[in-house]
XYZ file of C-alpha atoms in Angstrom:
588
model
C -12.880 -23.982 7.096
C -10.817 -25.912 4.508
C -9.043 -23.010 1.880
C -10.142 -23.120 -1.808
C -6.687 -23.563 -2.728
C -6.188 -26.980 -0.893
C -9.287 -28.108 -2.120
C -8.130 -27.295 -5.938
C -5.183 -29.400 -5.466
C -6.502 -32.767 -5.031
C -9.366 -32.279 -7.896
C -6.597 -31.151 -9.792
C -4.938 -34.623 -9.507
C -7.876 -36.383 -10.252
C -8.556 -34.253 -13.753
C -5.160 -35.152 -14.629
C -5.546 -38.921 -13.946
C -8.987 -38.616 -16.414
C -6.150 -37.238 -19.182
C -5.477 -40.846 -20.574
C -3.744 -38.588 -23.447
C -1.776 -36.480 -21.697
C -3.222 -33.966 -23.933
C -4.847 -31.063 -21.229
C -8.195 -32.095 -21.634
C -10.959 -34.815 -20.714
C -14.458 -36.100 -21.731
C -17.469 -34.244 -20.755
C -18.781 -37.922 -19.195
C -16.019 -38.809 -17.182
C -16.249 -34.898 -15.929
C -20.017 -35.538 -15.355
C -18.946 -38.329 -13.007
C -16.109 -36.052 -11.442
C -18.659 -33.532 -10.398
C -21.193 -35.639 -9.216
C -18.947 -37.223 -6.687
C -17.507 -34.059 -5.838
C -21.159 -32.541 -4.986
C -21.331 -35.925 -2.420
C -17.831 -35.545 -0.822
C -18.507 -31.726 -0.313
C -22.214 -32.287 0.914
C -23.414 -29.501 -1.834
C -27.040 -30.354 -3.032
C -27.525 -30.816 -6.814
C -29.901 -30.933 -9.564
C -28.964 -33.953 -12.081
C -30.362 -31.262 -14.926
C -27.550 -29.060 -14.198
C -24.784 -31.622 -15.137
C -26.948 -32.965 -17.922
C -27.129 -29.385 -18.932
C -23.568 -28.400 -18.173
C -21.749 -32.045 -19.696
C -24.362 -32.710 -22.851
C -22.909 -34.395 -25.603
C -22.090 -31.497 -28.659
C -19.569 -31.118 -30.775
C -17.220 -29.063 -28.713
C -15.752 -32.438 -27.721
C -13.123 -32.422 -24.373
C -12.642 -29.823 -21.536
C -9.306 -28.566 -20.802
C -8.969 -27.560 -17.022
C -9.511 -24.184 -18.077
C -12.844 -25.038 -19.320
C -13.719 -26.936 -16.493
C -12.258 -24.296 -14.011
C -15.402 -22.141 -14.698
C -18.179 -24.999 -13.869
C -15.559 -25.823 -10.628
C -15.959 -22.752 -9.247
C -19.330 -21.037 -9.880
C -21.300 -24.849 -9.191
C -19.271 -26.319 -6.928
C -16.339 -24.246 -4.607
C -18.925 -21.462 -4.535
C -21.898 -23.231 -3.016
C -19.330 -25.326 -0.369
C -21.581 -24.126 2.829
C -20.829 -26.655 6.215
C -18.182 -28.653 7.067
C -17.178 -32.062 5.093
C -14.560 -34.175 5.768
C -11.678 -33.499 3.679
C -10.301 -36.717 4.138
C -13.011 -38.257 2.039
C -11.915 -36.014 -0.637
C -8.183 -36.916 -0.720
C -9.196 -40.391 -0.853
C -11.555 -40.317 -3.871
C -9.204 -37.961 -5.827
C -6.444 -40.390 -4.792
C -8.752 -43.459 -5.414
C -8.938 -41.913 -9.542
C -4.901 -41.247 -9.867
C -3.508 -43.712 -7.968
C -3.620 -46.696 -9.695
C -2.613 -45.066 -13.171
C 0.598 -43.459 -11.344
C 2.204 -46.134 -8.708
C 3.443 -49.247 -9.013
C 3.909 -51.564 -6.173
C 6.874 -53.455 -7.534
C 9.444 -51.080 -6.435
C 8.360 -49.476 -3.504
C 8.965 -50.026 0.342
C 6.052 -48.371 1.164
C 2.305 -49.378 1.637
C -0.730 -47.822 -0.548
C -2.004 -45.967 2.738
C 1.595 -44.854 3.688
C 2.142 -43.295 -0.283
C -1.925 -41.650 0.098
C 0.361 -40.094 3.316
C 2.941 -38.762 1.087
C 0.476 -37.849 -1.904
C -1.645 -35.334 0.933
C 1.678 -34.087 2.345
C 2.504 -33.018 -1.055
C -0.258 -31.528 -1.802
C -0.091 -29.718 1.708
C 3.356 -28.223 0.994
C 3.935 -27.572 -2.977
C 3.340 -24.353 -4.181
C -0.103 -23.036 -5.449
C 0.858 -22.753 -8.881
C 0.074 -25.693 -11.692
C 1.123 -28.069 -12.775
C 1.922 -28.323 -9.048
C 5.783 -29.529 -7.636
C 7.349 -29.213 -4.483
C 10.498 -27.420 -4.154
C 13.790 -27.892 -2.659
C 13.296 -26.009 0.488
C 10.303 -27.867 1.401
C 11.518 -31.633 0.013
C 13.997 -31.156 2.446
C 11.369 -29.879 5.347
C 9.331 -33.178 4.829
C 12.625 -35.330 5.149
C 13.860 -33.658 7.873
C 10.351 -33.935 9.738
C 10.577 -37.521 8.385
C 14.292 -39.013 10.084
C 12.824 -36.728 13.224
C 10.128 -38.841 13.669
C 11.870 -42.049 13.732
C 14.941 -40.234 15.418
C 16.886 -40.958 12.529
C 20.153 -39.159 11.389
C 20.225 -36.623 8.650
C 22.592 -36.959 5.773
C 23.274 -33.387 4.752
C 26.637 -34.768 2.331
C 23.964 -37.069 0.378
C 20.698 -34.540 0.310
C 23.346 -31.769 -0.728
C 24.576 -35.218 -3.866
C 20.902 -34.826 -4.537
C 20.238 -31.574 -4.868
C 22.997 -31.369 -6.921
C 21.112 -33.656 -9.028
C 17.728 -31.820 -8.851
C 19.127 -28.825 -10.362
C 19.051 -30.345 -13.673
C 14.986 -31.128 -13.513
C 14.161 -27.426 -12.178
C 14.698 -27.900 -8.035
C 11.454 -29.499 -7.741
C 9.808 -32.859 -8.209
C 5.727 -33.866 -8.861
C 3.647 -36.032 -6.215
C 4.800 -39.019 -7.928
C 8.520 -38.523 -8.025
C 8.239 -37.672 -4.408
C 6.477 -41.107 -3.373
C 9.260 -43.036 -5.638
C 11.807 -41.017 -3.317
C 10.534 -41.789 -0.176
C 9.102 -45.425 -1.300
C 13.042 -46.252 -2.719
C 14.392 -45.392 0.465
C 16.944 -43.076 -0.595
C 17.234 -41.118 2.510
C 15.616 -43.825 4.747
C 18.292 -46.728 4.075
C 18.832 -48.924 7.254
C 15.291 -48.374 8.474
C 12.529 -51.627 8.253
C 9.292 -50.973 6.786
C 7.166 -50.092 10.024
C 9.596 -47.434 11.131
C 9.297 -45.777 7.909
C 5.613 -45.613 8.073
C 5.270 -44.491 11.788
C 7.385 -41.856 10.390
C 5.473 -40.856 7.440
C 2.107 -41.256 9.570
C 3.488 -38.932 12.387
C 4.058 -36.381 9.641
C 0.679 -36.902 8.325
C -1.132 -36.713 11.828
C 1.302 -33.491 12.571
C 0.887 -31.458 8.778
C -2.644 -33.035 7.356
C -4.295 -34.050 10.775
C -3.236 -30.615 12.594
C -2.098 -32.927 15.881
C 0.107 -30.639 17.521
C 0.763 -33.535 20.197
C -0.410 -37.206 21.335
C 0.448 -39.514 23.479
C -1.214 -41.733 26.810
C -2.041 -39.773 30.004
C -4.629 -40.551 33.066
C -7.764 -38.618 33.313
C -9.660 -38.064 36.079
C -13.654 -38.787 35.498
C -16.671 -36.450 35.349
C -18.857 -38.634 36.998
C -17.235 -41.501 38.934
C -14.254 -39.558 39.699
C -12.220 -42.557 38.693
C -8.738 -42.359 37.316
C -8.292 -43.759 33.599
C -5.718 -44.348 30.598
C -6.692 -42.833 27.704
C -4.918 -41.690 24.322
C -4.851 -38.010 23.851
C -5.036 -35.608 20.670
C -4.034 -32.235 20.736
C -5.540 -30.105 17.929
C -5.278 -26.198 17.941
C -8.897 -25.497 19.158
C -9.466 -28.915 20.535
C -8.042 -31.914 22.730
C -9.612 -35.394 21.837
C -9.100 -38.825 23.831
C -9.568 -42.235 22.644
C -9.285 -45.563 24.261
C -6.161 -46.431 22.601
C -3.887 -44.860 20.110
C -5.606 -47.119 17.235
C -8.277 -43.748 17.188
C -11.146 -45.896 16.810
C -13.169 -45.492 19.912
C -13.800 -41.683 21.020
C -14.565 -41.012 24.722
C -14.187 -37.404 24.348
C -13.004 -33.976 23.857
C -12.753 -30.924 25.135
C -12.580 -27.553 23.133
C -10.254 -24.520 23.789
C -10.894 -20.849 23.216
C -9.091 -17.873 24.263
C -10.669 -18.265 27.794
C -9.629 -21.566 28.392
C -6.344 -21.642 30.398
C -3.961 -24.696 31.621
C -2.004 -25.099 35.406
C -0.657 -27.435 37.145
C -1.615 -28.957 40.090
C -0.098 -30.512 43.392
C -0.096 -34.306 43.895
C -3.444 -35.973 45.275
C -5.330 -38.944 45.414
C -1.938 -41.127 44.778
C -1.241 -39.418 41.511
C 1.587 -37.325 40.505
C 2.551 -34.545 37.850
C -1.135 -33.636 37.656
C -2.373 -30.270 35.905
C -6.237 -29.058 34.702
C -7.144 -27.718 31.809
C -10.217 -25.071 32.452
C -12.374 -24.142 29.687
C -16.220 -22.023 30.395
C -18.084 -25.887 29.874
C -15.826 -27.973 31.779
C -12.603 -28.837 32.880
C -9.961 -31.895 32.476
C -7.947 -33.227 35.194
C -4.993 -35.087 33.440
C -1.807 -37.215 35.028
C 1.297 -37.329 32.990
C 4.233 -39.863 32.987
C 6.292 -37.521 34.369
C 7.561 -33.934 35.089
C 8.950 -33.680 31.424
C 6.225 -34.847 30.163
C 3.698 -32.624 31.938
C 5.984 -29.427 31.480
C 5.574 -30.399 27.356
C 1.739 -31.298 27.346
C 1.385 -27.873 29.676
C 3.168 -25.532 26.963
C 1.918 -26.744 23.908
C -1.566 -26.502 24.970
C -0.920 -23.135 26.449
C 0.761 -22.307 22.912
C -2.296 -23.343 21.538
C -4.604 -21.431 23.733
C -2.056 -18.490 23.231
C -2.464 -18.277 19.275
C -6.338 -18.779 19.644
C -6.246 -15.716 21.559
C -3.867 -13.800 18.768
C -6.197 -15.057 15.904
C -3.067 -17.311 14.536
C -2.651 -20.517 12.724
C -1.093 -23.948 13.918
C 2.828 -23.584 13.824
C 3.380 -25.938 10.824
C 1.158 -23.882 8.678
C 2.058 -21.079 9.649
C 5.688 -21.765 9.176
C 4.641 -23.260 5.792
C 3.602 -19.385 5.173
C 7.010 -18.125 6.522
C 8.789 -20.043 3.855
C 6.332 -19.235 1.438
C 7.187 -15.371 1.716
C 10.604 -16.077 2.275
C 10.748 -18.114 -1.247
C 8.905 -15.534 -2.489
C 11.138 -12.340 -1.692
C 14.571 -14.742 -1.967
C 12.997 -15.170 -6.027
C 11.813 -11.355 -6.355
C 15.636 -10.698 -5.049
C 16.978 -13.060 -7.568
C 14.594 -11.778 -10.414
C 15.976 -8.345 -9.534
C 19.969 -10.142 -10.059
C 19.198 -11.747 -12.408
C 17.726 -8.453 -14.208
C 20.574 -6.423 -13.562
C 22.830 -9.139 -14.172
C 21.172 -9.240 -18.147
C 21.676 -5.123 -17.783
C 25.517 -5.376 -16.513
C 25.773 -8.010 -19.349
C 24.328 -5.782 -21.813
C 26.249 -3.271 -20.707
C 29.402 -5.229 -20.491
C 28.748 -6.234 -24.459
C 28.127 -2.339 -25.466
C 31.331 -1.978 -23.383
C 32.848 -4.787 -25.393
C 31.420 -3.621 -28.478
C 33.190 0.237 -28.072
C 36.503 -1.660 -27.246
C 36.470 -3.570 -30.387
C 35.574 -0.392 -32.370
C 38.041 1.940 -30.240
C 40.441 -1.225 -31.214
C 39.836 -1.274 -35.413
C 40.012 2.452 -34.947
C 43.421 2.797 -33.595
C 43.986 0.077 -36.011
C 43.246 2.276 -39.006
C 45.198 5.382 -37.099
C 48.500 2.672 -36.847
C 47.955 2.594 -40.318
C 47.218 5.683 -41.287
C 50.268 7.093 -39.466
C 52.095 4.735 -41.115
C 51.269 5.961 -44.448
C 51.276 9.359 -43.244
C 55.455 8.842 -42.114
C 56.202 7.355 -45.420
C 54.665 10.199 -46.860
C 56.240 12.828 -45.131
C 60.022 11.060 -45.464
C 59.428 11.403 -48.832
C 57.796 14.855 -48.925
C 61.039 15.552 -46.813
C 63.699 13.807 -49.182
C 61.862 15.816 -52.044
C 62.223 19.692 -50.132
C 65.822 18.486 -49.571
C 66.668 18.384 -52.805
C 64.577 21.532 -53.740
C 66.238 23.565 -50.599
C 69.674 22.156 -52.245
C 69.230 23.715 -55.582
C 67.385 26.701 -54.003
C 70.396 27.002 -52.270
C 72.521 26.981 -55.070
C 70.737 29.823 -56.889
C 70.862 31.629 -53.560
C 74.515 31.716 -53.902
C 74.093 33.225 -56.877
C 71.366 36.090 -55.916
C 73.502 36.969 -53.153
C 76.703 37.520 -55.443
C 74.633 39.891 -57.170
C 73.172 41.417 -54.151
C 76.856 42.309 -52.751
C 77.283 43.879 -55.886
C 74.007 45.882 -55.799
C 74.581 46.275 -52.020
C 78.107 48.084 -52.566
C 76.639 50.242 -55.116
C 73.406 51.150 -53.389
C 75.725 51.647 -50.056
C 76.503 55.671 -50.711
C 72.461 56.317 -52.062
C 71.569 55.031 -48.430
C 73.699 57.544 -46.407
C 71.928 60.250 -48.317
C 68.634 58.615 -47.627
C 69.447 57.965 -43.892
C 70.285 61.842 -43.292
C 66.838 62.809 -45.083
C 65.217 60.418 -42.934
C 66.910 62.316 -39.485
C 65.612 65.381 -40.632
C 62.090 64.061 -41.468
C 61.940 62.795 -37.808
C 63.095 65.924 -36.173
C 59.852 67.204 -38.336
C 57.302 64.698 -37.266
C 58.146 65.373 -33.717
C 57.589 68.959 -33.977
C 54.178 67.924 -35.545
C 53.827 65.845 -32.479
C 53.991 68.310 -29.801
C 51.902 70.773 -31.595
C 49.263 68.176 -32.025
C 49.488 67.049 -28.044
C 48.964 71.279 -26.960
C 45.721 71.263 -29.833
C 44.643 68.119 -27.550
C 45.080 68.892 -24.760
C 43.169 72.136 -25.503
C 40.084 70.541 -26.985
C 40.080 68.192 -24.061
C 39.922 71.399 -21.715
C 36.567 72.966 -23.765
C 35.212 69.625 -23.665
C 35.375 69.215 -20.032
C 34.132 72.885 -19.789
C 30.892 71.987 -21.814
C 30.416 69.078 -19.520
C 30.340 70.771 -17.078
C 27.768 73.463 -17.986
C 25.729 70.423 -18.869
C 25.271 69.507 -15.529
C 24.696 72.547 -13.715
C 22.139 73.030 -15.979
C 20.895 69.680 -15.981
C 20.957 70.204 -11.845
C 19.037 73.357 -12.062
C 16.388 71.814 -13.977
C 16.209 69.319 -11.740
C 16.106 72.080 -8.859
C 13.130 73.796 -11.000
C 10.919 70.636 -11.039
C 11.259 69.917 -7.212
C 9.901 73.148 -6.298
C 7.410 73.164 -8.971
C 6.228 70.151 -6.792
C 6.305 71.251 -3.806
C 4.573 74.503 -5.116
C 1.888 71.972 -6.387
C 1.715 70.394 -3.059
C 1.067 73.154 -1.188
C -1.474 74.000 -3.368
C -3.539 71.160 -2.748
C -2.620 70.860 0.787
C -4.089 74.697 0.917
C -7.315 73.564 -0.936
C -7.909 70.174 0.927
C -7.440 72.281 4.326
C -10.178 74.842 2.881
C -12.508 72.323 2.386
C -12.191 70.514 5.474
C -12.651 73.945 7.161
C -15.942 74.316 5.591
C -16.681 70.859 6.306
C -16.273 71.845 9.779
C -18.138 75.074 9.622
C -20.590 73.274 8.376
C -20.706 70.347 10.848
C -20.651 73.146 13.642
C -23.463 74.815 12.148
C -25.660 72.152 12.008
C -24.868 70.625 15.302
C -26.113 74.329 16.526
C -29.125 73.775 14.994
C -30.270 70.380 16.355
C -28.780 71.936 19.775
C -31.407 75.233 19.313
C -34.408 72.332 18.530
C -33.270 70.135 21.364
C -32.973 73.379 23.876
C -36.895 74.101 22.453
C -38.146 70.564 22.449
C -36.816 70.398 26.229
C -38.768 73.680 27.102
C -41.631 72.067 25.734
C -41.378 68.988 27.397
C -41.454 70.791 30.834
C -44.228 72.803 29.830
C -46.115 69.605 29.105
C -44.588 68.186 32.732
C -46.163 71.517 34.543
C -49.437 71.037 33.521
C -49.413 67.019 33.640
C -48.580 68.011 37.321
C -50.927 71.078 37.734
C -53.898 68.463 36.021
C -52.885 65.662 38.503
C -53.969 68.138 41.608
C -57.001 68.848 40.531
C -57.262 65.185 39.584
C -56.163 64.415 43.302
C -58.368 67.127 44.715
C -61.153 65.609 43.118
C -60.502 62.372 43.837
C -60.467 63.421 47.933
C -63.654 65.360 47.552
C -65.492 62.365 46.059
C -63.925 60.237 48.595
C -65.280 62.325 51.527
C -68.811 62.737 50.353
C -68.890 58.407 49.455
C -67.855 58.635 53.446
C -70.872 60.782 54.336
C -73.535 59.538 52.048
C -72.528 55.785 53.284
C -73.103 57.227 57.169
C -76.390 58.259 56.362
C -77.391 55.094 54.802
C -76.382 53.043 57.796
C -78.638 54.850 59.790
C -81.648 54.011 57.594
C -83.404 50.408 57.974
C -81.905 49.092 55.162
C -84.292 50.722 52.253
C -81.305 51.734 50.334
C -78.042 49.952 50.388
C -75.394 50.565 48.236
C -73.934 47.757 45.743
C -70.516 46.563 46.972
C -68.869 43.619 45.911
C -70.693 40.299 48.355
C -67.910 38.417 50.392
C -67.054 35.075 50.181
C -67.611 34.556 53.539
C -71.323 31.781 53.939
C -74.277 34.586 53.355
C -77.262 34.685 55.243
C -80.518 34.994 54.777
C -83.339 37.643 55.370
C -86.204 38.706 54.241
C -84.791 41.005 51.528
C -83.108 38.204 49.998
C -79.434 36.147 50.404
C -76.706 38.330 51.398
C -79.223 41.760 51.843
C -77.068 42.438 55.178
C -73.483 42.350 55.762
C -72.975 41.325 59.522
C -72.231 44.632 60.714
C -75.688 45.838 59.409
C -77.327 43.008 61.000
C -75.509 43.375 64.359
C -76.473 46.996 64.174
C -80.044 46.112 62.893
C -80.084 43.960 66.001
C -78.941 46.106 68.722
C -81.493 48.827 67.455
C -84.667 46.206 67.904
C -83.625 44.634 70.914
C -83.791 49.010 71.913
C -87.185 49.086 70.721
C -88.353 46.248 72.562
C -87.305 47.338 75.847
C -88.841 50.570 75.560
C -92.840 49.581 76.280
C -91.742 47.317 79.048
C -89.454 50.531 80.555
C -92.818 52.487 79.535
C -95.252 50.080 82.155
């Protein structure tokens, strides 16, 4: 099943081709024709009334891609159910856009090869619009193209081209890629046919999912003859044709996870044999040499392993890995750019701070110079002032010396009086020290008395608590003793009642035993009476018979009715009758 993104890419090219004015909008009549063709190519049932209703003429004018996408998703892409020919869709969209964008005057490749490059571009382009192919995918495509024709890769030339491409945001649109291949910038020295073969091989691998192809000999299923066929290996099938132009298909074999491929021994004059075993059929093939056989076995086994693991074709998986790598690198690059911006902002901030600090330093230096000049002026003024003060001080000193000589005698008298006062002061200090010591001793004694009182109060409190605990323990013990006495008395009363009940039960048992003995004696007497009565009845002639349960054995009929006598009674009666019958004969 073709992915929706791959279907949208050729449709986007077709929509762009219909946009003649390059304004991003297309008339409704053209979109109606495009939608009709999409319905036909994608094999979607539709009604003309839907097209007429959606694309009827009104005052809204042309439709943009954003306006056409809801209709495209709802009425076309969501209705795709079965398989359709994706190459038919590519060819239809290519027909719409090729004539307006390609000029054959300077191209070294045919229109068919340009169409194949266009399909390869859609496969390798990014899933964003407008569609472009990045530098990594351009290099991947060019390398595969040169490998297909066994060409040499010129790394220096591609580096120069990449430098030029960096001026165009490191990407190309589809027409620039076709022009790059058509101008033969990287395929110089190759003729047109060789380039066409290389483009075709890359197209078959990437677009048609042909993983390997070539001539081999297969064994027939019915005639068992060996015929040379052109084989094409795809992820889920192997197709074989009469020749490499693939016009006449002779058969195919589907690959699944249950298939296997094995090499065979040479037989029937064929060498380099191997067999492909599947559930519906098997296929024996002969390769041209051992290397070819090994290559085909490895390629087929790789397809089977991929089917078992649920993987896609190798080139599709490689494309996905490259895209994920680019996404990761772009995320890391965006993160690095963000970090660089933050560092640049921080650097600019630091530069501003340094500039501010430099300005502050310049202002501080200017202020320091001004301060130094002011200090020098102040120092000069102070020196002049100190000089005048010094002269005044000399005059004052002379006057003071005269006054000192006059007052020296008074000072000696004053010093003598001071010594006397100092002696008096020492004596007063000693007296104060004695008084202070006495007061301190008194204070210590008072603290000791207070501590003793506190200790006595604490002991008294503890004694009162102990006394209260003893009182509570005594009261609790008294209550427990009363409860135990009460329980014991209740148990004694219960024991007395149980003894009385036991005595009464013993008496009742004795009475019941006596009654049982009396009943037993009565039963024995009744049984003896019944036995004697039965003997008496048995001696009579059956006028009276005790009613007893009848026997379950077969009953006998008598004059007295059915089952009137038992077998023993009948035997006894028969003996009596025989005896009565023999009595007259003996009398005679």
